GROMACS .gro file of C-alpha atoms in nm:
model
  381
    1MET     CA    1   0.318   1.269   2.549
    2THR     CA    2   0.046   1.163   2.302
    3PRO     CA    3  -0.277   1.355   2.354
    4VAL     CA    4  -0.582   1.157   2.454
    5SER     CA    5  -0.897   1.158   2.245
    6SER     CA    6  -1.152   1.421   2.332
    7HIS     CA    7  -1.386   1.129   2.394
    8SER     CA    8  -1.190   1.008   2.694
    9PRO     CA    9  -1.210   1.272   2.968
   10PRO     CA   10  -1.178   1.145   3.324
   11GLY     CA   11  -1.484   0.947   3.430
   12GLN     CA   12  -1.622   0.897   3.079
   13SER     CA   13  -1.611   0.589   2.858
   14PRO     CA   14  -1.361   0.592   2.569
   15LEU     CA   15  -1.469   0.608   2.208
   16ARG     CA   16  -1.538   0.254   2.084
   17THR     CA   17  -1.431   0.189   1.726
   18VAL     CA   18  -1.431  -0.118   1.503
   19GLN     CA   19  -1.179  -0.149   1.219
   20VAL     CA   20  -1.294  -0.389   0.946
   21LEU     CA   21  -1.029  -0.550   0.726
   22GLY     CA   22  -1.096  -0.824   0.475
   23GLY     CA   23  -0.745  -0.960   0.467
   24GLY     CA   24  -0.647  -0.680   0.232
   25ASN     CA   25  -0.314  -0.605   0.074
   26ALA     CA   26   0.003  -0.540   0.269
   27ALA     CA   27  -0.039  -0.162   0.261
   28SER     CA   28  -0.394  -0.157   0.401
   29SER     CA   29  -0.317  -0.421   0.664
   30ALA     CA   30  -0.009  -0.234   0.782
   31HIS     CA   31  -0.212   0.089   0.789
   32VAL     CA   32  -0.478  -0.068   1.010
   33ARG     CA   33  -0.212  -0.186   1.254
   34SER     CA   34  -0.053   0.160   1.261
   35LEU     CA   35  -0.393   0.326   1.302
   36ALA     CA   36  -0.493   0.086   1.580
   37ALA     CA   37  -0.170   0.155   1.769
   38GLY     CA   38  -0.214   0.532   1.741
   39LEU     CA   39  -0.579   0.526   1.842
   40VAL     CA   40  -0.515   0.303   2.145
   41ALA     CA   41  -0.236   0.539   2.254
   42ARG     CA   42  -0.493   0.821   2.247
   43GLY     CA   43  -0.739   0.639   2.470
   44VAL     CA   44  -0.965   0.496   2.198
   45LYS     CA   45  -1.095   0.140   2.231
   46VAL     CA   46  -1.019  -0.047   1.908
   47THR     CA   47  -1.153  -0.380   1.784
   48VAL     CA   48  -1.007  -0.514   1.459
   49CYS     CA   49  -1.231  -0.751   1.264
   50ALA     CA   50  -1.011  -0.950   1.028
   51PRO     CA   51  -0.927  -1.311   0.941
   52TYR     CA   52  -0.701  -1.506   1.177
   53GLU     CA   53  -0.416  -1.497   0.924
   54ALA     CA   54  -0.421  -1.117   0.914
   55ASP     CA   55  -0.386  -1.098   1.293
   56ARG     CA   56  -0.103  -1.350   1.287
   57ALA     CA   57   0.081  -1.144   1.025
   58TYR     CA   58   0.017  -0.797   1.172
   59ASP     CA   59  -0.040  -0.865   1.544
   60PHE     CA   60  -0.324  -0.620   1.605
   61SER     CA   61  -0.355  -0.752   1.958
   62GLY     CA   62   0.009  -0.664   2.018
   63VAL     CA   63  -0.066  -0.291   1.988
   64GLY     CA   64  -0.356  -0.304   2.235
   65ALA     CA   65  -0.649  -0.372   2.002
   66ASP     CA   66  -0.900  -0.653   2.044
   67HIS     CA   67  -0.914  -0.896   1.752
   68VAL     CA   68  -1.230  -1.067   1.632
   69HIS     CA   69  -1.201  -1.332   1.361
   70VAL     CA   70  -1.426  -1.246   1.067
   71PRO     CA   71  -1.368  -1.444   0.746
   72ARG     CA   72  -1.321  -1.244   0.429
   73SER     CA   73  -1.636  -1.384   0.266
   74SER     CA   74  -1.973  -1.204   0.269
   75ASP     CA   75  -2.179  -1.508   0.365
   76PRO     CA   76  -2.441  -1.484   0.644
   77VAL     CA   77  -2.208  -1.636   0.905
   78SER     CA   78  -1.935  -1.377   0.842
   79VAL     CA   79  -2.185  -1.090   0.835
   80ALA     CA   80  -2.341  -1.212   1.160
   81ALA     CA   81  -1.997  -1.225   1.328
   82LEU     CA   82  -1.926  -0.871   1.212
   83ARG     CA   83  -2.270  -0.749   1.324
   84ALA     CA   84  -2.206  -0.885   1.674
   85ALA     CA   85  -1.863  -0.718   1.689
   86CYS     CA   86  -2.015  -0.383   1.586
   87ALA     CA   87  -2.310  -0.402   1.827
   88ASN     CA   88  -2.166  -0.157   2.081
   89ALA     CA   89  -1.943   0.047   1.852
   90ASP     CA   90  -1.963   0.424   1.841
   91LEU     CA   91  -1.812   0.418   1.492
   92VAL     CA   92  -1.711   0.158   1.231
   93HIS     CA   93  -1.418   0.212   0.992
   94ALA     CA   94  -1.385  -0.029   0.699
   95HIS     CA   95  -1.082  -0.061   0.470
   96GLY     CA   96  -1.119  -0.171   0.111
   97LEU     CA   97  -1.426  -0.238  -0.101
   98HIS     CA   98  -1.516  -0.589   0.012
   99ALA     CA   99  -1.462  -0.519   0.382
  100SER     CA  100  -1.673  -0.204   0.342
  101PHE     CA  101  -1.955  -0.397   0.178
  102ARG     CA  102  -1.959  -0.646   0.466
  103ALA     CA  103  -1.971  -0.354   0.709
  104VAL     CA  104  -2.271  -0.207   0.523
  105LEU     CA  105  -2.452  -0.541   0.549
  106ALA     CA  106  -2.365  -0.575   0.918
  107LEU     CA  107  -2.488  -0.225   1.004
  108SER     CA  108  -2.808  -0.234   0.798
  109GLY     CA  109  -3.137  -0.246   0.983
  110ARG     CA  110  -3.009  -0.090   1.307
  111ARG     CA  111  -3.255   0.150   1.469
  112VAL     CA  112  -2.977   0.386   1.575
  113GLY     CA  113  -2.738   0.456   1.289
  114THR     CA  114  -2.370   0.394   1.353
  115PRO     CA  115  -2.135   0.622   1.155
  116LEU     CA  116  -1.943   0.432   0.888
  117VAL     CA  117  -1.607   0.559   0.763
  118VAL     CA  118  -1.465   0.390   0.454
  119THR     CA  119  -1.106   0.412   0.333
  120TRP     CA  120  -1.028   0.332  -0.029
  121HIS     CA  121  -0.664   0.231  -0.045
  122ASP     CA  122  -0.681   0.140  -0.413
  123ARG     CA  123  -0.932   0.073  -0.685
  124ALA     CA  124  -1.057  -0.283  -0.729
  125HIS     CA  125  -0.994  -0.417  -1.080
  126ALA     CA  126  -1.190  -0.677  -1.277
  127ASP     CA  127  -1.318  -0.750  -1.626
  128GLY     CA  128  -1.656  -0.839  -1.772
  129ALA     CA  129  -1.944  -0.924  -1.541
  130ARG     CA  130  -1.725  -0.898  -1.232
  131ALA     CA  131  -1.639  -0.537  -1.323
  132HIS     CA  132  -2.012  -0.456  -1.325
  133LEU     CA  133  -2.052  -0.623  -0.985
  134LEU     CA  134  -1.767  -0.414  -0.842
  135ARG     CA  135  -1.933  -0.094  -0.964
  136VAL     CA  136  -2.258  -0.199  -0.794
  137LEU     CA  137  -2.070  -0.267  -0.469
  138GLU     CA  138  -1.893   0.070  -0.492
  139ARG     CA  139  -2.225   0.257  -0.525
  140ARG     CA  140  -2.379   0.064  -0.236
  141VAL     CA  141  -2.082   0.134  -0.011
  142VAL     CA  142  -2.031   0.505  -0.082
  143LYS     CA  143  -2.400   0.585  -0.041
  144ALA     CA  144  -2.404   0.416   0.300
  145ALA     CA  145  -2.079   0.571   0.424
  146SER     CA  146  -2.079   0.882   0.639
  147VAL     CA  147  -1.733   0.971   0.502
  148VAL     CA  148  -1.519   0.812   0.231
  149LEU     CA  149  -1.145   0.865   0.270
  150GLY     CA  150  -0.938   0.820  -0.047
  151THR     CA  151  -0.563   0.778  -0.037
  152THR     CA  152  -0.523   0.964  -0.368
  153SER     CA  153  -0.705   1.246  -0.542
  154ALA     CA  154  -0.820   1.004  -0.814
  155LEU     CA  155  -0.989   0.782  -0.555
  156VAL     CA  156  -1.159   1.083  -0.394
  157ASP     CA  157  -1.288   1.193  -0.735
  158ARG     CA  158  -1.414   0.842  -0.808
  159ALA     CA  159  -1.596   0.825  -0.473
  160ARG     CA  160  -1.769   1.157  -0.546
  161TRP     CA  161  -1.860   1.047  -0.898
  162THR     CA  162  -2.002   0.722  -0.757
  163GLY     CA  163  -2.230   0.908  -0.516
  164ALA     CA  164  -2.042   0.969  -0.192
  165ARG     CA  165  -2.200   1.242   0.020
  166ASP     CA  166  -1.862   1.329   0.176
  167ALA     CA  167  -1.529   1.222   0.022
  168ARG     CA  168  -1.192   1.349   0.145
  169LEU     CA  169  -0.826   1.302   0.069
  170ALA     CA  170  -0.648   1.111   0.347
  171ALA     CA  171  -0.307   0.988   0.236
  172VAL     CA  172  -0.174   0.720   0.469
  173ALA     CA  173   0.178   0.694   0.606
  174LEU     CA  174   0.424   0.415   0.544
  175PRO     CA  175   0.433   0.239   0.882
  176GLY     CA  176   0.755   0.177   1.067
  177PRO     CA  177   1.050   0.388   1.176
  178ARG     CA  178   1.247   0.549   0.896
  179ARG     CA  179   1.616   0.498   0.953
  180PRO     CA  180   1.840   0.785   0.842
  181VAL     CA  181   2.022   0.725   0.515
  182GLU     CA  182   2.390   0.652   0.568
  183PRO     CA  183   2.558   0.744   0.238
  184ASP     CA  184   2.894   0.612   0.352
  185ASP     CA  185   2.753   0.269   0.458
  186PRO     CA  186   2.964   0.255   0.778
  187ASP     CA  187   2.873  -0.108   0.847
  188GLY     CA  188   2.970  -0.224   0.499
  189LEU     CA  189   2.630  -0.385   0.438
  190ARG     CA  190   2.601  -0.275   0.075
  191PRO     CA  191   2.892  -0.481  -0.065
  192LYS     CA  192   2.787  -0.781   0.144
  193VAL     CA  193   2.432  -0.772   0.007
  194ARG     CA  194   2.555  -0.721  -0.349
  195ALA     CA  195   2.796  -1.011  -0.314
  196GLU     CA  196   2.520  -1.237  -0.185
  197LEU     CA  197   2.301  -1.147  -0.482
  198GLY     CA  198   2.582  -1.187  -0.737
  199ALA     CA  199   2.604  -0.819  -0.832
  200ILE     CA  200   2.977  -0.759  -0.795
  201GLY     CA  201   3.108  -0.525  -1.063
  202ARG     CA  202   2.770  -0.483  -1.230
  203PRO     CA  203   2.460  -0.266  -1.172
  204LEU     CA  204   2.192  -0.406  -0.943
  205LEU     CA  205   1.827  -0.342  -1.034
  206MET     CA  206   1.574  -0.429  -0.761
  207ALA     CA  207   1.203  -0.512  -0.789
  208VAL     CA  208   0.985  -0.620  -0.498
  209GLY     CA  209   0.636  -0.770  -0.490
  210SER     CA  210   0.433  -1.087  -0.520
  211LEU     CA  211   0.478  -1.286  -0.842
  212GLU     CA  212   0.136  -1.211  -0.985
  213ARG     CA  213   0.013  -1.095  -1.324
  214HIS     CA  214  -0.068  -0.737  -1.225
  215ARG     CA  215   0.292  -0.674  -1.112
  216GLY     CA  216   0.403  -0.654  -1.476
  217TYR     CA  217   0.702  -0.883  -1.442
  218ASP     CA  218   0.644  -1.015  -1.795
  219VAL     CA  219   0.713  -0.661  -1.918
  220LEU     CA  220   1.019  -0.643  -1.692
  221LEU     CA  221   1.157  -0.963  -1.848
  222ASP     CA  222   1.091  -0.820  -2.196
  223ALA     CA  223   1.292  -0.512  -2.097
  224ALA     CA  224   1.572  -0.726  -1.952
  225ARG     CA  225   1.641  -0.865  -2.300
  226ALA     CA  226   1.759  -0.518  -2.404
  227TRP     CA  227   1.993  -0.489  -2.106
  228ARG     CA  228   2.195  -0.793  -2.215
  229ARG     CA  229   2.378  -0.572  -2.464
  230LEU     CA  230   2.514  -0.346  -2.190
  231ASP     CA  231   2.863  -0.387  -2.050
  232PRO     CA  232   2.858  -0.481  -1.772
  233VAL     CA  233   2.519  -0.649  -1.789
  234PRO     CA  234   2.289  -0.533  -1.506
  235LEU     CA  235   2.146  -0.793  -1.273
  236VAL     CA  236   1.772  -0.774  -1.207
  237VAL     CA  237   1.666  -0.919  -0.872
  238ILE     CA  238   1.299  -0.978  -0.791
  239ALA     CA  239   1.206  -1.035  -0.425
  240GLY     CA  240   0.866  -1.196  -0.387
  241GLU     CA  241   0.674  -1.519  -0.416
  242GLY     CA  242   0.360  -1.616  -0.601
  243PRO     CA  243   0.184  -1.827  -0.863
  244LEU     CA  244   0.392  -1.704  -1.158
  245ARG     CA  245   0.727  -1.827  -1.023
  246GLY     CA  246   0.740  -2.130  -1.253
  247GLU     CA  247   0.641  -1.934  -1.562
  248LEU     CA  248   0.888  -1.655  -1.493
  249GLN     CA  249   1.174  -1.892  -1.409
  250GLU     CA  250   1.113  -2.083  -1.732
  251ARG     CA  251   1.143  -1.761  -1.932
  252ILE     CA  252   1.456  -1.651  -1.744
  253GLU     CA  253   1.632  -1.981  -1.815
  254GLY     CA  254   1.498  -2.027  -2.168
  255GLU     CA  255   1.593  -1.676  -2.282
  256GLY     CA  256   1.913  -1.643  -2.080
  257LEU     CA  257   1.790  -1.330  -1.903
  258PRO     CA  258   2.002  -1.156  -1.634
  259VAL     CA  259   1.727  -1.194  -1.374
  260ARG     CA  260   1.716  -1.370  -1.036
  261LEU     CA  261   1.408  -1.465  -0.836
  262ILE     CA  262   1.504  -1.472  -0.468
  263GLY     CA  263   1.165  -1.541  -0.308
  264ARG     CA  264   1.003  -1.359  -0.019
  265ARG     CA  265   1.249  -1.162   0.193
  266ASP     CA  266   1.231  -0.979   0.525
  267ASP     CA  267   1.529  -0.752   0.453
  268ILE     CA  268   1.378  -0.534   0.178
  269THR     CA  269   1.524  -0.215   0.327
  270GLU     CA  270   1.876  -0.359   0.306
  271LEU     CA  271   1.818  -0.495  -0.045
  272LEU     CA  272   1.697  -0.158  -0.171
  273ALA     CA  273   1.985   0.025  -0.006
  274ALA     CA  274   2.226  -0.197  -0.200
  275ALA     CA  275   2.057  -0.137  -0.536
  276ASP     CA  276   2.150   0.109  -0.807
  277LEU     CA  277   1.790   0.141  -0.925
  278ALA     CA  278   1.448   0.028  -0.801
  279LEU     CA  279   1.191  -0.090  -1.056
  280LEU     CA  280   0.811  -0.084  -1.031
  281PRO     CA  281   0.667  -0.223  -1.359
  282SER     CA  282   0.310  -0.275  -1.236
  283ARG     CA  283   0.006  -0.282  -1.462
  284TRP     CA  284  -0.190  -0.147  -1.167
  285GLU     CA  285  -0.078  -0.077  -0.814
  286GLU     CA  286  -0.208   0.012  -0.472
  287SER     CA  287  -0.235   0.387  -0.445
  288ARG     CA  288   0.041   0.426  -0.186
  289SER     CA  289   0.290   0.174  -0.323
  290VAL     CA  290   0.508   0.040  -0.042
  291LEU     CA  291   0.802  -0.018  -0.279
  292ALA     CA  292   0.785   0.338  -0.415
  293GLN     CA  293   0.782   0.481  -0.064
  294GLU     CA  294   1.065   0.256   0.055
  295ALA     CA  295   1.276   0.345  -0.250
  296LEU     CA  296   1.234   0.719  -0.205
  297HIS     CA  297   1.298   0.696   0.170
  298ALA     CA  298   1.618   0.505   0.089
  299ARG     CA  299   1.707   0.760  -0.184
  300VAL     CA  300   1.732   0.488  -0.448
  301PRO     CA  301   1.646   0.614  -0.799
  302LEU     CA  302   1.312   0.467  -0.903
  303VAL     CA  303   1.166   0.380  -1.244
  304ALA     CA  304   0.791   0.324  -1.212
  305THR     CA  305   0.487   0.293  -1.435
  306ASP     CA  306   0.217   0.557  -1.463
  307VAL     CA  307  -0.055   0.359  -1.286
  308GLY     CA  308  -0.285   0.423  -0.991
  309GLY     CA  309  -0.155   0.684  -0.751
  310ILE     CA  310   0.211   0.639  -0.842
  311PRO     CA  311   0.262   0.969  -1.032
  312GLU     CA  312   0.097   1.166  -0.750
  313LEU     CA  313   0.298   0.978  -0.488
  314VAL     CA  314   0.643   1.023  -0.642
  315GLY     CA  315   0.606   1.364  -0.809
  316ASP     CA  316   0.925   1.451  -0.996
  317ALA     CA  317   1.138   1.225  -0.776
  318ALA     CA  318   1.121   0.921  -1.007
  319GLU     CA  319   1.126   0.829  -1.374
  320VAL     CA  320   0.767   0.746  -1.473
  321VAL     CA  321   0.706   0.540  -1.789
  322PRO     CA  322   0.390   0.408  -1.961
  323HIS     CA  323   0.270   0.078  -1.814
  324GLY     CA  324   0.300  -0.227  -2.036
  325ASN     CA  325   0.571  -0.063  -2.249
  326ALA     CA  326   0.887  -0.273  -2.225
  327GLU     CA  327   1.081  -0.048  -2.463
  328ALA     CA  328   1.011   0.264  -2.255
  329LEU     CA  329   1.110   0.082  -1.936
  330ALA     CA  330   1.431  -0.050  -2.092
  331ASP     CA  331   1.529   0.289  -2.237
  332SER     CA  332   1.467   0.471  -1.910
  333VAL     CA  333   1.691   0.228  -1.720
  334VAL     CA  334   1.967   0.254  -1.982
  335ARG     CA  335   1.960   0.634  -1.966
  336LEU     CA  336   1.975   0.638  -1.586
  337LEU     CA  337   2.261   0.390  -1.568
  338GLY     CA  338   2.457   0.612  -1.806
  339ASP     CA  339   2.378   0.939  -1.628
  340PRO     CA  340   2.519   0.962  -1.274
  341GLU     CA  341   2.414   1.328  -1.246
  342ARG     CA  342   2.050   1.237  -1.312
  343ARG     CA  343   2.067   0.959  -1.054
  344GLU     CA  344   2.205   1.201  -0.795
  345SER     CA  345   1.932   1.452  -0.881
  346LEU     CA  346   1.666   1.185  -0.822
  347ARG     CA  347   1.823   1.098  -0.486
  348GLU     CA  348   1.799   1.461  -0.375
  349LYS     CA  349   1.442   1.492  -0.501
  350SER     CA  350   1.351   1.163  -0.328
  351ALA     CA  351   1.441   1.305   0.011
  352ARG     CA  352   1.235   1.620  -0.052
  353GLN     CA  353   0.935   1.425  -0.184
  354ALA     CA  354   0.937   1.179   0.107
  355ALA     CA  355   0.939   1.474   0.349
  356THR     CA  356   0.600   1.583   0.207
  357TRP     CA  357   0.429   1.256   0.297
  358PRO     CA  358   0.232   1.240   0.623
  359SER     CA  359   0.381   1.075   0.929
  360GLU     CA  360   0.198   0.798   1.113
  361ASP     CA  361   0.112   1.045   1.388
  362GLU     CA  362  -0.035   1.291   1.138
  363THR     CA  363  -0.236   1.014   0.973
  364VAL     CA  364  -0.385   0.905   1.305
  365ALA     CA  365  -0.465   1.265   1.402
  366GLN     CA  366  -0.653   1.323   1.076
  367VAL     CA  367  -0.857   1.006   1.112
  368LEU     CA  368  -0.937   1.083   1.475
  369SER     CA  369  -1.060   1.430   1.378
  370VAL     CA  370  -1.307   1.263   1.141
  371TYR     CA  371  -1.419   1.029   1.420
  372ASP     CA  372  -1.470   1.323   1.655
  373GLU     CA  373  -1.671   1.509   1.393
  374LEU     CA  374  -1.904   1.212   1.339
  375THR     CA  375  -1.953   1.114   1.705
  376GLN     CA  376  -1.950   1.438   1.904
  377PRO     CA  377  -2.299   1.539   2.019
  378ARG     CA  378  -2.444   1.818   1.806
  379PRO     CA  379  -2.592   2.120   1.986
  380LEU     CA  380  -2.971   2.155   1.969
  381THR     CA  381  -3.096   2.430   1.741
   0.00000   0.00000   0.00000
């Protein structure tokens, strides 16, 4: 039986929280849904302020939260909608830089201060004048926040350096049930998936993520040129959709690369389980990469770049190579394909590393302890 929040004893009103999400990436959106479900189960009233499309994708209402449509822009209409949603909140929790900035605007000018918790899931990236603007927003947000939660040590350090009065590590869990690994594949799914993808009698290398510049797929295609000399030639499969599809497909066809783009898929777990290696060639990545977590949970050897929170996340359970270095990526894959003992070692380390990550229940409990700390009445001195 899930314990109820200390704010919900019989006869007293439950803690009222507002979760602010700007649309966000998949990891932060899934985290908010998981957090909302756990808080509601503990007797906390949760309102999620997010665009309509985020609620359609993640069904916050389906886990017992109220949903209020707040566009992802910071114009006066959006800020006014958020201010109204936060009017009776005991605490506001914003996720990501832009959502946090809107929350700061919505809470400013209130006679009674409402505690603001901010979670940094990753670091916003930009160049030139926009990079300066992001730094200004970061300073404004962290100075207004009661507590900043960073999903990696690097993000916690950055929050402190930027001026946060209280910054803490709060790694988030990968939402969803983790199915036990079945090494013998009793249902025979692995050969079926490999046959569908065209990877019969050849290694299958799997990458997952939107077809955008920061994913580093141009580097992956550069590396794939080197793999053409192998016998048999590995097949690289990329699951995802995005604006670079045309550009990538043109390169694949023009250079005769052993790469397939299969679009957005809902069976990523099955695809990864069928793969020989998982690849994460990102130039920068959300701190708690969903693909990295899925690969380690599935005990699929992973080759990833040294960006964001990836090295901290995977520990010694993956091959980590410099980002943007196609030769290093290609060489690492070639070595792994030729070394079954190393692949088996990574599988064993994957299981141990994944066991160190927090569960959804532990993540909710940590966040709720922060809420309790910020909202419990303080004794008079």
